[in-house]
Short mmCIF file of N, CA and C in Angstrom, two decimals:
data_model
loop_
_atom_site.label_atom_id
_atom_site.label_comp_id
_atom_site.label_asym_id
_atom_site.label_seq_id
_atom_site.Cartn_x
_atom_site.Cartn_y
_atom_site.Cartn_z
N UNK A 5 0.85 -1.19 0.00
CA UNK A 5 0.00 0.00 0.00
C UNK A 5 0.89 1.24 0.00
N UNK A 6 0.41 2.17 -0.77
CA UNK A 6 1.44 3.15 -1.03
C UNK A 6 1.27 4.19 0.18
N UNK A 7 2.06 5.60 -0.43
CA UNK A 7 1.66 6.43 0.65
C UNK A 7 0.70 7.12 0.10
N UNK A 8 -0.32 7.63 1.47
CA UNK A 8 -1.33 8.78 0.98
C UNK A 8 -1.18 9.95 0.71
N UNK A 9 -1.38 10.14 -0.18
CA UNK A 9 -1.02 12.08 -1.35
C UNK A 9 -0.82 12.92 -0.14
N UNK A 10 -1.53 13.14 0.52
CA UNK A 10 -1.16 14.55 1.55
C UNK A 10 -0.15 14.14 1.99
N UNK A 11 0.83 13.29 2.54
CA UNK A 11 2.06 13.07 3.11
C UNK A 11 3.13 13.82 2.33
N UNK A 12 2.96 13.61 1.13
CA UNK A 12 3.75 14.33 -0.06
C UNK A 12 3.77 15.91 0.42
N UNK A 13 2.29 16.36 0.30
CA UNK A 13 2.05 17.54 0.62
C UNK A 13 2.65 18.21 1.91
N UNK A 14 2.52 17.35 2.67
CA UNK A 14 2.98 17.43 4.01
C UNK A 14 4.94 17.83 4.33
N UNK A 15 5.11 16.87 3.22
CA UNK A 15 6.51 17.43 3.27
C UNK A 15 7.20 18.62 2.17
N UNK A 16 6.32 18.83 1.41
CA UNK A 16 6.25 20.54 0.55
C UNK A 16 6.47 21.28 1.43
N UNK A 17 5.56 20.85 2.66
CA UNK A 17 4.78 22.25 3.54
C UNK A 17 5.95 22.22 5.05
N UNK A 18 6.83 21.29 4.92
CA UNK A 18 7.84 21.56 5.73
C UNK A 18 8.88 22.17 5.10
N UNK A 19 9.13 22.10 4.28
CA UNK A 19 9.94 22.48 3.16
C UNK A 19 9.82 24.44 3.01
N UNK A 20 8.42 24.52 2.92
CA UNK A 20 8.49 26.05 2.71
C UNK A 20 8.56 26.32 4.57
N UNK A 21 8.10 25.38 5.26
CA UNK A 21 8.51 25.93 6.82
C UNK A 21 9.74 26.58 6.98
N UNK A 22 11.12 25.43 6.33
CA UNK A 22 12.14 25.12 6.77
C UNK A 22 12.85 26.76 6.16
N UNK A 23 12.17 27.51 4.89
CA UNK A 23 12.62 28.04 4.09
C UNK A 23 12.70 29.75 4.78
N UNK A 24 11.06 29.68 5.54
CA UNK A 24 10.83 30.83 6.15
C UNK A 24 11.64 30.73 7.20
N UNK A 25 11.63 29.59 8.24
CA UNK A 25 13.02 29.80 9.42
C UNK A 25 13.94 30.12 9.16
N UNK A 26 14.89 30.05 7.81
CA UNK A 26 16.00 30.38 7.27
C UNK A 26 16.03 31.91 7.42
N UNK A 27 14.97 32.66 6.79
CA UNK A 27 14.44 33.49 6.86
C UNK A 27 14.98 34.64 7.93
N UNK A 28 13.97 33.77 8.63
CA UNK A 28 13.48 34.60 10.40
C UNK A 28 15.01 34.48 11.01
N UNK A 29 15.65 33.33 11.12
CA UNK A 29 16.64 32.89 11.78
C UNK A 29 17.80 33.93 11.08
N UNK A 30 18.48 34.24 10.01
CA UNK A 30 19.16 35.34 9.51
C UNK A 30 18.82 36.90 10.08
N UNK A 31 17.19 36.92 10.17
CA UNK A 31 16.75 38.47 10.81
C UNK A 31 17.01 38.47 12.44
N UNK A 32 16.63 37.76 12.76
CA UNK A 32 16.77 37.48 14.70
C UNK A 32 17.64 36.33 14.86
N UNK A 33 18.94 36.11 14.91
CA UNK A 33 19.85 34.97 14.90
C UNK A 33 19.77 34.54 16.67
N UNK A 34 19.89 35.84 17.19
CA UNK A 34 19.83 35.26 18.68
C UNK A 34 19.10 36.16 19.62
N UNK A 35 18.55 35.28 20.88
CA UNK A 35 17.69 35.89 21.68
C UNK A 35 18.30 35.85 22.94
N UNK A 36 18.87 37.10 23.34
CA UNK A 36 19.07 37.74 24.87
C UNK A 36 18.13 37.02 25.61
N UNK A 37 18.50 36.24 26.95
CA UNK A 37 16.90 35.60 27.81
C UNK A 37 18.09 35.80 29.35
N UNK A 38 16.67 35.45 30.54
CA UNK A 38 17.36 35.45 31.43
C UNK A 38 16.68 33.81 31.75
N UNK A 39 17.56 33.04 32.34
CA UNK A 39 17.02 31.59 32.86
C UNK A 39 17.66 31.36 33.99
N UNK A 40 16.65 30.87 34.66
CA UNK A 40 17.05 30.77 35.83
C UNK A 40 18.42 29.98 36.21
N UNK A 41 18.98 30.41 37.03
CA UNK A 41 19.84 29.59 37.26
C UNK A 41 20.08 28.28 37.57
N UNK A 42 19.47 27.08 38.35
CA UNK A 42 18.57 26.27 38.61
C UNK A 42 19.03 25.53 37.28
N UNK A 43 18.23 26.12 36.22
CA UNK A 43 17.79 25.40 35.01
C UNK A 43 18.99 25.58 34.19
N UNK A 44 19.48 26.71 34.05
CA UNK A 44 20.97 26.70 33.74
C UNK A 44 22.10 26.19 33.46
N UNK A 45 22.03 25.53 35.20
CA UNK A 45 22.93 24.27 35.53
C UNK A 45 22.52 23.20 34.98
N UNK A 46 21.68 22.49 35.05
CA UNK A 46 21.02 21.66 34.47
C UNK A 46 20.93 21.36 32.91
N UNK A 47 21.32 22.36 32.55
CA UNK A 47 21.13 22.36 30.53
C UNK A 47 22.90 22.31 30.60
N UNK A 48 23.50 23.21 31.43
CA UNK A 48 25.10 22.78 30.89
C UNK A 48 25.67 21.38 31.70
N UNK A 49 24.85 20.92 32.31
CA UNK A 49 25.17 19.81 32.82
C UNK A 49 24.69 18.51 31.92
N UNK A 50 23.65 18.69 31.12
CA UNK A 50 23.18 17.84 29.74
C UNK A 50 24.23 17.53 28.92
N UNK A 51 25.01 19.36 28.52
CA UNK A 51 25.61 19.30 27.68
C UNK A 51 26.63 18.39 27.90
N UNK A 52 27.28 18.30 29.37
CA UNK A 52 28.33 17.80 29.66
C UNK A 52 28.49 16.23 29.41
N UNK A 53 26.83 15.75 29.67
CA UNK A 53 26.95 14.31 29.64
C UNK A 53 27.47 13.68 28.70
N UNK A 54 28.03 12.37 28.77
CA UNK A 54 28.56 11.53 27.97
C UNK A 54 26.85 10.71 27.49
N UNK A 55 26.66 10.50 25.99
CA UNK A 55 25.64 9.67 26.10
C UNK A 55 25.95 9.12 24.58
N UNK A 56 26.88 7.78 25.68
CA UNK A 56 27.77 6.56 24.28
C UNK A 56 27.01 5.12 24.32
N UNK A 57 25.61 5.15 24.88
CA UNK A 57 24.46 4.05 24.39
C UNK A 57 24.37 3.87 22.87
N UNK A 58 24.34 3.22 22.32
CA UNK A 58 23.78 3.21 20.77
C UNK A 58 22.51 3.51 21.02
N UNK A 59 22.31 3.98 19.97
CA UNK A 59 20.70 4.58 19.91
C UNK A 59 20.10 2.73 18.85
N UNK A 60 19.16 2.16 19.69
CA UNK A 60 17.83 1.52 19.20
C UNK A 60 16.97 1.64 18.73
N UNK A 61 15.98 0.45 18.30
CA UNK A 61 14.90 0.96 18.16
C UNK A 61 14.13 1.52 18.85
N UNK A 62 13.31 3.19 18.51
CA UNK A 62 12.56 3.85 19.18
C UNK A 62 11.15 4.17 18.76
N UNK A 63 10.71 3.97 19.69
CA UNK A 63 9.10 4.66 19.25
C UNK A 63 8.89 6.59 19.33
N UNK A 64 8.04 6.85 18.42
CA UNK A 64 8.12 8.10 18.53
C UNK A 64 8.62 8.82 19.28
N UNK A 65 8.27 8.62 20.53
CA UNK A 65 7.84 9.39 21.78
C UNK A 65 8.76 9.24 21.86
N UNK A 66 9.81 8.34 22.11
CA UNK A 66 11.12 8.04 22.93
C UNK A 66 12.30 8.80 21.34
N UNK A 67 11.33 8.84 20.39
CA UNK A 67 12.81 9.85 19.59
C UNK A 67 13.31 10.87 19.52
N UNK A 68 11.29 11.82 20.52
CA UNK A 68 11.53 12.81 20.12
C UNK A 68 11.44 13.21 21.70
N UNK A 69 11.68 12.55 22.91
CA UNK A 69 12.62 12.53 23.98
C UNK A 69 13.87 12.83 23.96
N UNK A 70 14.41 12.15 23.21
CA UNK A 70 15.77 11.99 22.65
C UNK A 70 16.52 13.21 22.32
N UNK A 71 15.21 13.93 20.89
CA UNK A 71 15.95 14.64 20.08
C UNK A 71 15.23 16.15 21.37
N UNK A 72 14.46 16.20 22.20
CA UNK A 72 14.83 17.26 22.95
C UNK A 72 15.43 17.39 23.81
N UNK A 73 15.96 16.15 24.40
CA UNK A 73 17.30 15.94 25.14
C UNK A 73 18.53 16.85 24.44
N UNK A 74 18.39 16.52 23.69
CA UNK A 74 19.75 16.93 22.49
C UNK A 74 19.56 18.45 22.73
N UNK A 75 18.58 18.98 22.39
CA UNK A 75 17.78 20.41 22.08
C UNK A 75 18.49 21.44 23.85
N UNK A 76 18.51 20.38 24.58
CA UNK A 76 18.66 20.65 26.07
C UNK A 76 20.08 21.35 26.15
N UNK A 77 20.46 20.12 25.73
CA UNK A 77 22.20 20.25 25.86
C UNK A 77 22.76 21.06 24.93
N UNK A 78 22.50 21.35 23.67
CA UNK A 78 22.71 22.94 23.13
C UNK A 78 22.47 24.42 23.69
N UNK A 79 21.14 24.39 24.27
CA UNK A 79 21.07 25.23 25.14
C UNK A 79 22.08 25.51 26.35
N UNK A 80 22.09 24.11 26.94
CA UNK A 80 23.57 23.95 27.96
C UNK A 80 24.85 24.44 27.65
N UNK A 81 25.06 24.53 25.96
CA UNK A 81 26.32 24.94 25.62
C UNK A 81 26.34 26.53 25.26
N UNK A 82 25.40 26.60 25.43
CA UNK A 82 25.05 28.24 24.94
C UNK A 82 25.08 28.98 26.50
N UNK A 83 24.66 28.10 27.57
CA UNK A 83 24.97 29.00 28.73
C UNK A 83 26.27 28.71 29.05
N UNK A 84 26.86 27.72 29.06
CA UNK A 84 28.55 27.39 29.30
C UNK A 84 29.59 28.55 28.04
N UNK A 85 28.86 28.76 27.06
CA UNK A 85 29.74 29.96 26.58
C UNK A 85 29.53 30.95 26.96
N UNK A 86 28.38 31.22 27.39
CA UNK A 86 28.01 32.48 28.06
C UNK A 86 28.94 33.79 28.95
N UNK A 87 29.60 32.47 29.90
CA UNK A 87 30.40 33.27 30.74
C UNK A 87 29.47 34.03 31.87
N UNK A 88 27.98 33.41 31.92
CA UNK A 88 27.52 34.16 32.90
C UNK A 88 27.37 33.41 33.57
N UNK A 89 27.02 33.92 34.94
CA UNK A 89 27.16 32.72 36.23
C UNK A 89 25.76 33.78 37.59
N UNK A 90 25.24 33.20 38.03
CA UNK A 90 24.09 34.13 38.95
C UNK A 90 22.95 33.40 38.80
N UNK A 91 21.49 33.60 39.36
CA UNK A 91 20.38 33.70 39.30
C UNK A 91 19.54 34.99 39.16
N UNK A 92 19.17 35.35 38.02
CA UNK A 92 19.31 34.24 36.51
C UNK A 92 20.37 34.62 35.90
N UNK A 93 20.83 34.08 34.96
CA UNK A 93 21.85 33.49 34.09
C UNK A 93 21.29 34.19 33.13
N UNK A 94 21.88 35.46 32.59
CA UNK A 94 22.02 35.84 31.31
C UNK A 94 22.46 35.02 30.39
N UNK A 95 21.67 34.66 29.01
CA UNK A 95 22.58 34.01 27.97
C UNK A 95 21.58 34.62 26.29
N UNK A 96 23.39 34.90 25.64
CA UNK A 96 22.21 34.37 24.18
C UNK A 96 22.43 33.65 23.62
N UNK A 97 21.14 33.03 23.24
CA UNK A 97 20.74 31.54 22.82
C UNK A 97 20.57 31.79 21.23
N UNK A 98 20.89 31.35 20.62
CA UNK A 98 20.78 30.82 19.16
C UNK A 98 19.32 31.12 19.07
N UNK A 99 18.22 31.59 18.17
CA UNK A 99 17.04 31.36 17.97
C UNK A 99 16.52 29.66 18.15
N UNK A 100 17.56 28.99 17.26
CA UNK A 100 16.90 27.38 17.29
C UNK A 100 17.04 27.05 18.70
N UNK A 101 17.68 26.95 19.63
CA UNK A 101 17.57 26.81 21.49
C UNK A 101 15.99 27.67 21.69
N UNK A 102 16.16 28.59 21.20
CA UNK A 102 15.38 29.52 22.25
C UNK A 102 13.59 28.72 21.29
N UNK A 103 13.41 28.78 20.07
CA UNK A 103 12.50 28.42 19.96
C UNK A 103 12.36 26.74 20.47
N UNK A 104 12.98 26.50 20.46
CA UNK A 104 12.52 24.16 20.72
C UNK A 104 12.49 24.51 22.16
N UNK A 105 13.17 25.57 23.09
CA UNK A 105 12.26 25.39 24.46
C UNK A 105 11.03 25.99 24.78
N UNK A 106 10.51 26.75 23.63
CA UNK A 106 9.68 27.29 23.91
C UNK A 106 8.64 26.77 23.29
N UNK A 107 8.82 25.34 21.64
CA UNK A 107 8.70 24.06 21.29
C UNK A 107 7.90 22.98 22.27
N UNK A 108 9.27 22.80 23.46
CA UNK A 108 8.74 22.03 23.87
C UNK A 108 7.87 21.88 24.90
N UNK A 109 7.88 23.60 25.80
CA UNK A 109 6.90 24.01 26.59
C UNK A 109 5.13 24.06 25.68
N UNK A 110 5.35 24.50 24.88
CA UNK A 110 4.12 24.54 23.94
C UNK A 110 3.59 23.10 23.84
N UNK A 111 4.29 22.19 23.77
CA UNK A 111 3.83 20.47 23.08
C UNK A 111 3.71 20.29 24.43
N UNK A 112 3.78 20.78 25.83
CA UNK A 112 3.27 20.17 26.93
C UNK A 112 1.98 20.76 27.78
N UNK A 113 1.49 21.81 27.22
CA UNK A 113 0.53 22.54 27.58
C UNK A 113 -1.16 21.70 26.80
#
């Protein structure tokens, strides 16, 4: 059984997504934030981890666990360059950090 036509469509329509972020991401490259400190530690402490598991088979949920794990620990590296240290923790974050946490706060509401 083949695939159904809108899937096609579906990936056009990420395609012109991917085109406008290019976009946006060149006009606003990075976003000044304050985060708590707390959480701070915690994202450069992601970054720090070693994570030398082979990746398995995963079900959705657990890929896209995964891939905001990942999302975490960039952010982590963005406050470890920072050079800031306090509560809160000045940092600027790359747009792609700053939107996937604000990504993944959205997908939990």
């Amino acid at each position: 059984m083949g695939e159904p036509p809108e899937y096609r469509r579906y990936r056009e329509d990420v395609e012109v997504l991917r085109r406008i972020g290019a976009q946006l991401a060149s006009a606003v490259p990075y976003v000044e934030c304050l985060v708590p400190g707390e959480l701070a530690a915690t994202a450069v402490a992601a970054w720090e981890r070693d994570e030398e598991a082979p990746i398995v088979e995963e079900t959705c949920e657990q890929t896209r666990s995964r891939l905001r794990a990942g999302d975490l620990a960039l952010l982590g590296l963005a406050v470890s360059r920072s050079g800031s240290s306090g509560d809160p923790v000045v940092v600027r974050l790359p747009v792609a950090q700053f939107a996937a946490a604000v990504e993944a706060w959205s997908e939990s509401r």
